[in-house]
Amino acid sequence: MPTISFAQFSVGISVNIEPPPLPVYVQPPCPQPNYMWTPGYWAWDGVGDYYWVPGTWVAAPQPGYLWTPGYWGWGNGGAYVFNEGYWGTQVGFYGGVNYGYGYGGGGFAGGEWRGGVFAYNTAAVHVNTTVIRTTYVNTTVVNNTTIINNNHTSYNGGTNGVAAKATPQQLAVASQPHLKPTPAQQQHVQVAKQDKSNFASVNHGAPAHAAVPHPATNVAELQHSAVPAKAAPGVKPYAPHPAPAAQPATRPAGTAQAGNKTPTPGTQPAAHQQPAAKPAPAPAKPETAAKPAQPAAHPEAAPKPAAKPASPPQPAAHPEAPPKATTAPKPAAKPAPAAQPAAHPQAAPKPAAKPAPPAHPKQPPPEHHPEN
């Protein structure tokens, strides 16, 4: 008796590399009654590469059960997480991924159980009509359950993944009793892993063994009965891409912070710093260039210190003030600050005659200033 589980679960595989797009291939006809189509998908080898698990027809574990395919979904931790497929009385959510052949992204259009016999919708799946008599045609259900996916994206969520979300009905299906993949399915996955031509690093998204009529029991059987695939039209050969959050696949919070640091604080402050840096050199240059010009300005400002001669610590400023007054009318002496010291000795004889009156009392000097 198959083991029953009560919820769809993640198998714990978390990958930082984007899964390859789904290849295009032709579905082999259903070989026997009550076989269910399980679409091919990209599995992870646990080391560093994806490998293709060929689609195949599998005997249902018991009448009335349908297969819900596994799918890759972008997780909150910034990685791609695989959700394992399961058997149930209804088809649940499989990420909105359009696997084709009845699995158009939402629900199932490949057929239905009628009593203990499965009837196949030949508008969606291929069957061998020589051995299978229970068929019908319903194109409406195919159109209603198909999600357009021109990029053949193989995962849900993230920046470039399928944007489908589980409906309340699909969430209810996920909480119903399930059956795990059958032993034949599990063996099929292991055989696919042994065939190195199934690895994306070798086939670049176009596996040579895309589908088989029965689950493979060994590599030779897989290679002998397989249907080849080709890359989806308009899709470039697959090359591993890190998760957006790692560049970015370390994805949601890391990118948000990186985006804030790069566009806003990185660019705007740079603009503010440039105007701030321009005034900074401007004052520095006038300071150096103005220093030689300032001595010429000092003679003009000399009258202001002349008003300050009342301060006793600057007695020598008085003799300098008269020569500045005399040099004021002489513009030729201003451009050469070095000529001022020469002017002082020339002006020295004039104050030499004047110091005689101030020598008698200290008051005459203030009287001489008004006289001059």
PDB file of C-alpha atoms in Angstrom, residues 184-318:
ATOM      1  CA  ALA A 184       9.071   3.415 -10.590  1.00  0.00           C
ATOM      2  CA  GLN A 185       9.128   7.218 -10.678  1.00  0.00           C
ATOM      3  CA  GLN A 186      11.900   7.443  -8.117  1.00  0.00           C
ATOM      4  CA  GLN A 187      14.028   4.951 -10.032  1.00  0.00           C
ATOM      5  CA  HIS A 188      13.382   6.891 -13.234  1.00  0.00           C
ATOM      6  CA  VAL A 189      14.830  10.031 -11.613  1.00  0.00           C
ATOM      7  CA  GLN A 190      17.992   8.205 -10.545  1.00  0.00           C
ATOM      8  CA  VAL A 191      18.522   6.703 -14.016  1.00  0.00           C
ATOM      9  CA  ALA A 192      18.166  10.145 -15.577  1.00  0.00           C
ATOM     10  CA  LYS A 193      20.879  11.422 -13.245  1.00  0.00           C
ATOM     11  CA  GLN A 194      23.269   8.704 -14.458  1.00  0.00           C
ATOM     12  CA  ASP A 195      22.991   9.859 -18.061  1.00  0.00           C
ATOM     13  CA  LYS A 196      25.434  12.760 -18.358  1.00  0.00           C
ATOM     14  CA  SER A 197      23.850  13.900 -21.612  1.00  0.00           C
ATOM     15  CA  ASN A 198      20.851  15.020 -19.548  1.00  0.00           C
ATOM     16  CA  PHE A 199      22.916  17.658 -17.727  1.00  0.00           C
ATOM     17  CA  ALA A 200      22.331  21.271 -18.682  1.00  0.00           C
ATOM     18  CA  SER A 201      26.082  21.942 -18.796  1.00  0.00           C
ATOM     19  CA  VAL A 202      26.274  19.356 -21.608  1.00  0.00           C
ATOM     20  CA  ASN A 203      23.054  19.845 -23.573  1.00  0.00           C
ATOM     21  CA  HIS A 204      22.664  23.616 -22.904  1.00  0.00           C
ATOM     22  CA  GLY A 205      18.922  23.280 -22.381  1.00  0.00           C
ATOM     23  CA  ALA A 206      18.138  20.794 -25.165  1.00  0.00           C
ATOM     24  CA  PRO A 207      18.369  17.241 -23.717  1.00  0.00           C
ATOM     25  CA  ALA A 208      18.780  14.374 -26.158  1.00  0.00           C
ATOM     26  CA  HIS A 209      16.445  12.178 -24.106  1.00  0.00           C
ATOM     27  CA  ALA A 210      13.413  14.357 -23.449  1.00  0.00           C
ATOM     28  CA  ALA A 211      10.675  11.753 -23.010  1.00  0.00           C
ATOM     29  CA  VAL A 212      10.157   7.983 -22.867  1.00  0.00           C
ATOM     30  CA  PRO A 213       6.991   5.856 -23.005  1.00  0.00           C
ATOM     31  CA  HIS A 214       7.828   3.972 -19.755  1.00  0.00           C
ATOM     32  CA  PRO A 215       9.882   4.879 -16.662  1.00  0.00           C
ATOM     33  CA  ALA A 216      13.481   3.895 -17.383  1.00  0.00           C
ATOM     34  CA  THR A 217      15.168   1.179 -15.324  1.00  0.00           C
ATOM     35  CA  ASN A 218      18.677   1.749 -16.743  1.00  0.00           C
ATOM     36  CA  VAL A 219      20.550   4.227 -18.910  1.00  0.00           C
ATOM     37  CA  ALA A 220      20.580   1.958 -21.984  1.00  0.00           C
ATOM     38  CA  GLU A 221      16.789   1.694 -21.893  1.00  0.00           C
ATOM     39  CA  LEU A 222      16.484   5.427 -21.457  1.00  0.00           C
ATOM     40  CA  GLN A 223      18.704   6.189 -24.424  1.00  0.00           C
ATOM     41  CA  HIS A 224      17.114   3.559 -26.655  1.00  0.00           C
ATOM     42  CA  SER A 225      13.492   4.617 -26.276  1.00  0.00           C
ATOM     43  CA  ALA A 226      13.889   8.342 -25.687  1.00  0.00           C
ATOM     44  CA  VAL A 227      12.417  11.103 -27.791  1.00  0.00           C
ATOM     45  CA  PRO A 228      14.906  13.927 -28.430  1.00  0.00           C
ATOM     46  CA  ALA A 229      14.194  17.537 -27.559  1.00  0.00           C
ATOM     47  CA  LYS A 230      15.191  20.876 -28.951  1.00  0.00           C
ATOM     48  CA  ALA A 231      15.573  24.278 -27.394  1.00  0.00           C
ATOM     49  CA  ALA A 232      12.400  26.326 -27.253  1.00  0.00           C
ATOM     50  CA  PRO A 233      11.934  28.676 -30.224  1.00  0.00           C
ATOM     51  CA  GLY A 234      13.397  32.100 -29.574  1.00  0.00           C
ATOM     52  CA  VAL A 235      15.196  30.922 -26.429  1.00  0.00           C
ATOM     53  CA  LYS A 236      18.977  31.236 -26.386  1.00  0.00           C
ATOM     54  CA  PRO A 237      21.087  28.209 -25.411  1.00  0.00           C
ATOM     55  CA  TYR A 238      21.052  27.857 -21.674  1.00  0.00           C
ATOM     56  CA  ALA A 239      23.898  29.274 -19.626  1.00  0.00           C
ATOM     57  CA  PRO A 240      23.793  29.157 -15.809  1.00  0.00           C
ATOM     58  CA  HIS A 241      22.666  32.435 -14.301  1.00  0.00           C
ATOM     59  CA  PRO A 242      23.073  33.182 -10.604  1.00  0.00           C
ATOM     60  CA  ALA A 243      19.916  33.991  -8.746  1.00  0.00           C
ATOM     61  CA  PRO A 244      19.059  37.682  -9.025  1.00  0.00           C
ATOM     62  CA  ALA A 245      19.603  38.085  -5.329  1.00  0.00           C
ATOM     63  CA  ALA A 246      23.075  36.483  -5.625  1.00  0.00           C
ATOM     64  CA  GLN A 247      24.273  39.160  -8.086  1.00  0.00           C
ATOM     65  CA  PRO A 248      21.530  39.510  -7.099  1.00  0.00           C
ATOM     66  CA  ALA A 249      19.930  35.827  -5.833  1.00  0.00           C
ATOM     67  CA  THR A 250      20.567  36.801  -2.677  1.00  0.00           C
ATOM     68  CA  ARG A 251      17.554  38.453  -3.720  1.00  0.00           C
ATOM     69  CA  PRO A 252      14.906  40.559  -2.065  1.00  0.00           C
ATOM     70  CA  ALA A 253      16.447  42.414   0.909  1.00  0.00           C
ATOM     71  CA  GLY A 254      19.983  42.466  -0.596  1.00  0.00           C
ATOM     72  CA  THR A 255      18.786  44.034  -3.838  1.00  0.00           C
ATOM     73  CA  ALA A 256      16.621  46.535  -2.073  1.00  0.00           C
ATOM     74  CA  GLN A 257      19.563  47.704  -0.030  1.00  0.00           C
ATOM     75  CA  ALA A 258      21.859  47.682  -3.021  1.00  0.00           C
ATOM     76  CA  GLY A 259      19.290  49.670  -4.961  1.00  0.00           C
ATOM     77  CA  ASN A 260      19.014  52.250  -2.200  1.00  0.00           C
ATOM     78  CA  LYS A 261      22.745  52.610  -1.860  1.00  0.00           C
ATOM     79  CA  THR A 262      23.430  52.881  -5.545  1.00  0.00           C
ATOM     80  CA  PRO A 263      20.729  55.124  -6.986  1.00  0.00           C
ATOM     81  CA  THR A 264      19.874  57.383  -4.096  1.00  0.00           C
ATOM     82  CA  PRO A 265      22.717  57.878  -1.685  1.00  0.00           C
ATOM     83  CA  GLY A 266      25.361  57.109  -4.256  1.00  0.00           C
ATOM     84  CA  THR A 267      24.311  59.477  -6.987  1.00  0.00           C
ATOM     85  CA  GLN A 268      22.615  62.277  -5.115  1.00  0.00           C
ATOM     86  CA  PRO A 269      25.363  62.832  -2.572  1.00  0.00           C
ATOM     87  CA  ALA A 270      27.880  62.771  -5.376  1.00  0.00           C
ATOM     88  CA  ALA A 271      26.017  65.654  -6.949  1.00  0.00           C
ATOM     89  CA  HIS A 272      25.989  67.503  -3.641  1.00  0.00           C
ATOM     90  CA  GLN A 273      29.644  66.889  -3.028  1.00  0.00           C
ATOM     91  CA  GLN A 274      30.656  68.306  -6.394  1.00  0.00           C
ATOM     92  CA  PRO A 275      29.181  71.759  -5.726  1.00  0.00           C
ATOM     93  CA  ALA A 276      30.631  71.615  -2.228  1.00  0.00           C
ATOM     94  CA  ALA A 277      34.053  70.712  -3.581  1.00  0.00           C
ATOM     95  CA  LYS A 278      34.026  73.549  -6.130  1.00  0.00           C
ATOM     96  CA  PRO A 279      33.648  76.348  -3.561  1.00  0.00           C
ATOM     97  CA  ALA A 280      36.333  74.709  -1.452  1.00  0.00           C
ATOM     98  CA  PRO A 281      39.120  75.160  -4.012  1.00  0.00           C
ATOM     99  CA  ALA A 282      37.790  78.607  -4.914  1.00  0.00           C
ATOM    100  CA  PRO A 283      38.557  80.139  -1.511  1.00  0.00           C
ATOM    101  CA  ALA A 284      41.874  78.318  -1.353  1.00  0.00           C
ATOM    102  CA  LYS A 285      43.059  79.899  -4.598  1.00  0.00           C
ATOM    103  CA  PRO A 286      42.078  83.469  -3.702  1.00  0.00           C
ATOM    104  CA  GLU A 287      43.787  83.053  -0.369  1.00  0.00           C
ATOM    105  CA  THR A 288      47.097  82.230  -2.003  1.00  0.00           C
ATOM    106  CA  ALA A 289      46.712  84.754  -4.782  1.00  0.00           C
ATOM    107  CA  ALA A 290      45.352  87.421  -2.459  1.00  0.00           C
ATOM    108  CA  LYS A 291      48.145  87.173   0.024  1.00  0.00           C
ATOM    109  CA  PRO A 292      50.504  89.237  -2.101  1.00  0.00           C
ATOM    110  CA  ALA A 293      47.692  91.651  -2.839  1.00  0.00           C
ATOM    111  CA  GLN A 294      46.771  92.069   0.821  1.00  0.00           C
ATOM    112  CA  PRO A 295      49.921  93.973   1.752  1.00  0.00           C
ATOM    113  CA  ALA A 296      48.912  96.596  -0.771  1.00  0.00           C
ATOM    114  CA  ALA A 297      45.512  96.699   0.853  1.00  0.00           C
ATOM    115  CA  HIS A 298      47.060  97.167   4.287  1.00  0.00           C
ATOM    116  CA  PRO A 299      48.241 100.690   3.534  1.00  0.00           C
ATOM    117  CA  GLU A 300      44.650 101.563   2.734  1.00  0.00           C
ATOM    118  CA  ALA A 301      43.564  99.882   5.917  1.00  0.00           C
ATOM    119  CA  ALA A 302      46.365 101.670   7.764  1.00  0.00           C
ATOM    120  CA  PRO A 303      44.116 104.590   8.688  1.00  0.00           C
ATOM    121  CA  LYS A 304      42.036 102.091  10.680  1.00  0.00           C
ATOM    122  CA  PRO A 305      45.007 101.018  12.815  1.00  0.00           C
ATOM    123  CA  ALA A 306      45.816 104.737  12.975  1.00  0.00           C
ATOM    124  CA  ALA A 307      42.625 105.048  14.969  1.00  0.00           C
ATOM    125  CA  LYS A 308      43.924 102.323  17.227  1.00  0.00           C
ATOM    126  CA  PRO A 309      47.241 104.019  18.169  1.00  0.00           C
ATOM    127  CA  ALA A 310      45.635 104.816  21.481  1.00  0.00           C
ATOM    128  CA  SER A 311      46.608 101.265  22.477  1.00  0.00           C
ATOM    129  CA  PRO A 312      49.911 101.512  24.338  1.00  0.00           C
ATOM    130  CA  PRO A 313      51.405  98.229  23.028  1.00  0.00           C
ATOM    131  CA  GLN A 314      51.736  99.699  19.524  1.00  0.00           C
ATOM    132  CA  PRO A 315      53.823 102.883  19.815  1.00  0.00           C
ATOM    133  CA  ALA A 316      55.737 102.034  16.655  1.00  0.00           C
ATOM    134  CA  ALA A 317      52.517 102.208  14.684  1.00  0.00           C
ATOM    135  CA  HIS A 318      52.528 105.993  14.922  1.00  0.00           C
TER     136      HIS A 318
END
